[in-house]
PDB file of C-alpha atoms in Angstrom:
ATOM      1  CA  MET A   8     -19.794  -9.539  10.351  1.00 77.00           C
ATOM      2  CA  SER A   9     -21.142  -6.045  10.482  1.00 87.00           C
ATOM      3  CA  PHE A  10     -20.419  -3.166   8.153  1.00 86.00           C
ATOM      4  CA  TYR A  11     -18.783  -1.071  10.870  1.00 91.00           C
ATOM      5  CA  PHE A  12     -16.547  -3.929  11.986  1.00 93.00           C
ATOM      6  CA  VAL A  13     -15.172  -4.278   8.445  1.00 92.00           C
ATOM      7  CA  LEU A  14     -14.589  -0.529   8.258  1.00 94.00           C
ATOM      8  CA  TRP A  15     -12.709  -0.640  11.570  1.00 95.00           C
ATOM      9  CA  VAL A  16     -10.557  -3.492  10.262  1.00 95.00           C
ATOM     10  CA  ALA A  17      -9.840  -1.446   7.122  1.00 95.00           C
ATOM     11  CA  PHE A  18      -8.941   1.541   9.290  1.00 96.00           C
ATOM     12  CA  LEU A  19      -6.585  -0.557  11.414  1.00 97.00           C
ATOM     13  CA  VAL A  20      -4.887  -2.086   8.357  1.00 96.00           C
ATOM     14  CA  PHE A  21      -4.525   1.377   6.826  1.00 97.00           C
ATOM     15  CA  SER A  22      -3.032   2.693  10.066  1.00 97.00           C
ATOM     16  CA  ILE A  23      -0.515  -0.164  10.209  1.00 96.00           C
ATOM     17  CA  GLY A  24       0.465   0.536   6.599  1.00 95.00           C
ATOM     18  CA  LEU A  25       0.824   4.255   7.262  1.00 96.00           C
ATOM     19  CA  PHE A  26       2.993   3.528  10.301  1.00 96.00           C
ATOM     20  CA  GLY A  27       5.133   1.232   8.155  1.00 92.00           C
ATOM     21  CA  VAL A  28       5.613   3.898   5.485  1.00 92.00           C
ATOM     22  CA  LEU A  29       6.447   6.640   7.967  1.00 93.00           C
ATOM     23  CA  SER A  30       8.682   4.650  10.302  1.00 93.00           C
ATOM     24  CA  ARG A  31      10.685   2.407   7.994  1.00 88.00           C
ATOM     25  CA  ARG A  32      13.615   3.487   5.839  1.00 84.00           C
ATOM     26  CA  HIS A  33      14.124   0.243   3.904  1.00 87.00           C
ATOM     27  CA  LEU A  34      12.453   0.556   0.502  1.00 85.00           C
ATOM     28  CA  VAL A  35      10.853  -2.901   0.530  1.00 88.00           C
ATOM     29  CA  ALA A  36       9.241  -2.131   3.894  1.00 90.00           C
ATOM     30  CA  VAL A  37       7.922   1.151   2.492  1.00 90.00           C
ATOM     31  CA  ILE A  38       6.438  -0.676  -0.512  1.00 90.00           C
ATOM     32  CA  MET A  39       4.821  -3.211   1.841  1.00 92.00           C
ATOM     33  CA  GLY A  40       3.291  -0.358   3.855  1.00 93.00           C
ATOM     34  CA  ILE A  41       1.886   1.187   0.693  1.00 92.00           C
ATOM     35  CA  GLU A  42       0.395  -2.182  -0.242  1.00 92.00           C
ATOM     36  CA  LEU A  43      -1.284  -2.454   3.147  1.00 94.00           C
ATOM     37  CA  MET A  44      -2.833   0.981   2.655  1.00 95.00           C
ATOM     38  CA  PHE A  45      -4.094   0.034  -0.839  1.00 93.00           C
ATOM     39  CA  ASN A  46      -5.588  -3.190   0.502  1.00 94.00           C
ATOM     40  CA  ALA A  47      -7.294  -1.333   3.337  1.00 95.00           C
ATOM     41  CA  ALA A  48      -8.809   1.106   0.856  1.00 95.00           C
ATOM     42  CA  ASN A  49     -10.003  -1.804  -1.279  1.00 94.00           C
ATOM     43  CA  LEU A  50     -11.549  -3.462   1.768  1.00 94.00           C
ATOM     44  CA  ALA A  51     -13.365  -0.247   2.663  1.00 94.00           C
ATOM     45  CA  VAL A  52     -14.673   0.213  -0.889  1.00 94.00           C
ATOM     46  CA  VAL A  53     -15.884  -3.375  -1.098  1.00 93.00           C
ATOM     47  CA  SER A  54     -17.546  -3.221   2.320  1.00 93.00           C
ATOM     48  CA  ILE A  55     -19.339   0.022   1.478  1.00 93.00           C
ATOM     49  CA  ALA A  56     -20.530  -1.433  -1.822  1.00 92.00           C
ATOM     50  CA  TRP A  57     -21.605  -4.611  -0.038  1.00 91.00           C
ATOM     51  CA  ALA A  58     -23.561  -2.600   2.521  1.00 90.00           C
ATOM     52  CA  TYR A  59     -25.431  -0.710  -0.183  1.00 91.00           C
ATOM     53  CA  GLY A  60     -25.910  -3.777  -2.381  1.00 90.00           C
ATOM     54  CA  VAL A  61     -24.137  -2.519  -5.474  1.00 90.00           C
ATOM     55  CA  LEU A  62     -21.560  -4.331  -7.601  1.00 90.00           C
ATOM     56  CA  THR A  63     -19.520  -1.258  -8.511  1.00 90.00           C
ATOM     57  CA  GLY A  64     -17.330  -1.536  -5.428  1.00 89.00           C
ATOM     58  CA  GLN A  65     -16.079  -4.990  -6.339  1.00 91.00           C
ATOM     59  CA  ILE A  66     -15.283  -3.834  -9.880  1.00 92.00           C
ATOM     60  CA  ILE A  67     -13.382  -0.811  -8.580  1.00 92.00           C
ATOM     61  CA  ALA A  68     -11.478  -3.060  -6.164  1.00 91.00           C
ATOM     62  CA  LEU A  69     -10.481  -5.413  -8.992  1.00 93.00           C
ATOM     63  CA  PHE A  70      -9.132  -2.504 -11.046  1.00 93.00           C
ATOM     64  CA  ALA A  71      -7.328  -1.186  -7.976  1.00 92.00           C
ATOM     65  CA  ILE A  72      -5.731  -4.589  -7.381  1.00 93.00           C
ATOM     66  CA  ALA A  73      -4.501  -4.649 -10.996  1.00 94.00           C
ATOM     67  CA  ILE A  74      -3.053  -1.154 -10.616  1.00 92.00           C
ATOM     68  CA  THR A  75      -1.454  -2.154  -7.326  1.00 90.00           C
ATOM     69  CA  VAL A  76       0.246  -5.150  -8.913  1.00 92.00           C
ATOM     70  CA  ALA A  77       1.707  -2.899 -11.609  1.00 93.00           C
ATOM     71  CA  GLU A  78       2.829  -0.425  -8.945  1.00 89.00           C
ATOM     72  CA  VAL A  79       4.609  -3.165  -7.013  1.00 90.00           C
ATOM     73  CA  ALA A  80       6.341  -4.412 -10.158  1.00 92.00           C
ATOM     74  CA  VAL A  81       7.626  -0.913 -10.945  1.00 92.00           C
ATOM     75  CA  GLY A  82       8.605  -0.341  -7.317  1.00 88.00           C
ATOM     76  CA  LEU A  83      10.571  -3.570  -7.072  1.00 90.00           C
ATOM     77  CA  ALA A  84      12.277  -2.858 -10.407  1.00 91.00           C
ATOM     78  CA  LEU A  85      13.327   0.566  -9.096  1.00 87.00           C
ATOM     79  CA  PHE A  86      14.467  -1.083  -5.877  1.00 86.00           C
ATOM     80  CA  LEU A  87      16.700  -3.511  -7.782  1.00 89.00           C
ATOM     81  CA  LEU A  88      18.066  -0.712  -9.963  1.00 88.00           C
ATOM     82  CA  LEU A  89      18.885   1.473  -6.944  1.00 84.00           C
ATOM     83  CA  GLU A  90      20.504  -1.462  -5.172  1.00 86.00           C
ATOM     84  CA  ARG A  91      22.737  -2.137  -8.151  1.00 89.00           C
ATOM     85  CA  VAL A  92      23.654   1.487  -8.909  1.00 85.00           C
ATOM     86  CA  ARG A  93      23.793   3.099  -5.443  1.00 80.00           C
ATOM     87  CA  LYS A  94      24.642  -0.059  -3.414  1.00 81.00           C
ATOM     88  CA  THR A  95      22.078   0.889  -0.775  1.00 78.00           C
ATOM     89  CA  VAL A  96      18.371   0.388  -0.152  1.00 77.00           C
ATOM     90  CA  GLU A  97      17.883   2.904   2.650  1.00 78.00           C
ATOM     91  CA  ALA A  98      15.563   5.770   1.754  1.00 73.00           C
ATOM     92  CA  ASP A  99      17.609   8.344   3.676  1.00 73.00           C
ATOM     93  CA  GLU A 100      20.780   7.552   1.760  1.00 74.00           C
ATOM     94  CA  ILE A 101      19.137   7.733  -1.653  1.00 72.00           C
ATOM     95  CA  SER A 102      18.781  11.253  -2.903  1.00 72.00           C
ATOM     96  CA  LEU A 103      19.068  11.881  -6.585  1.00 67.00           C
ATOM     97  CA  MET A 104      18.840  15.656  -6.098  1.00 61.00           C
ATOM     98  CA  LYS A 105      22.154  15.952  -4.246  1.00 64.00           C
ATOM     99  CA  GLY A 106      24.974  17.529  -6.210  1.00 57.00           C
TER     100      GLY A 106
END
């Protein structure tokens, strides 16, 4: 597997995640799109580090995965809170700035 092939796969996964974030209104789908983009970035960092023969990329990816897990936990907690309080999970219907 070549370096450029892995970067193309990361680009495609990032594009799918970006499409999911921009096109979906359900909050769980938006969180899943964000996760795809984080995983694509991790794949790109690891592949670049692998191509240059350094270990720093894998370490950065491990920290990013830990941060991503925390982000998902907070996101799902907010999702459950919004579902209980507002009785909806659509992003268009949730606006805390409305009077």
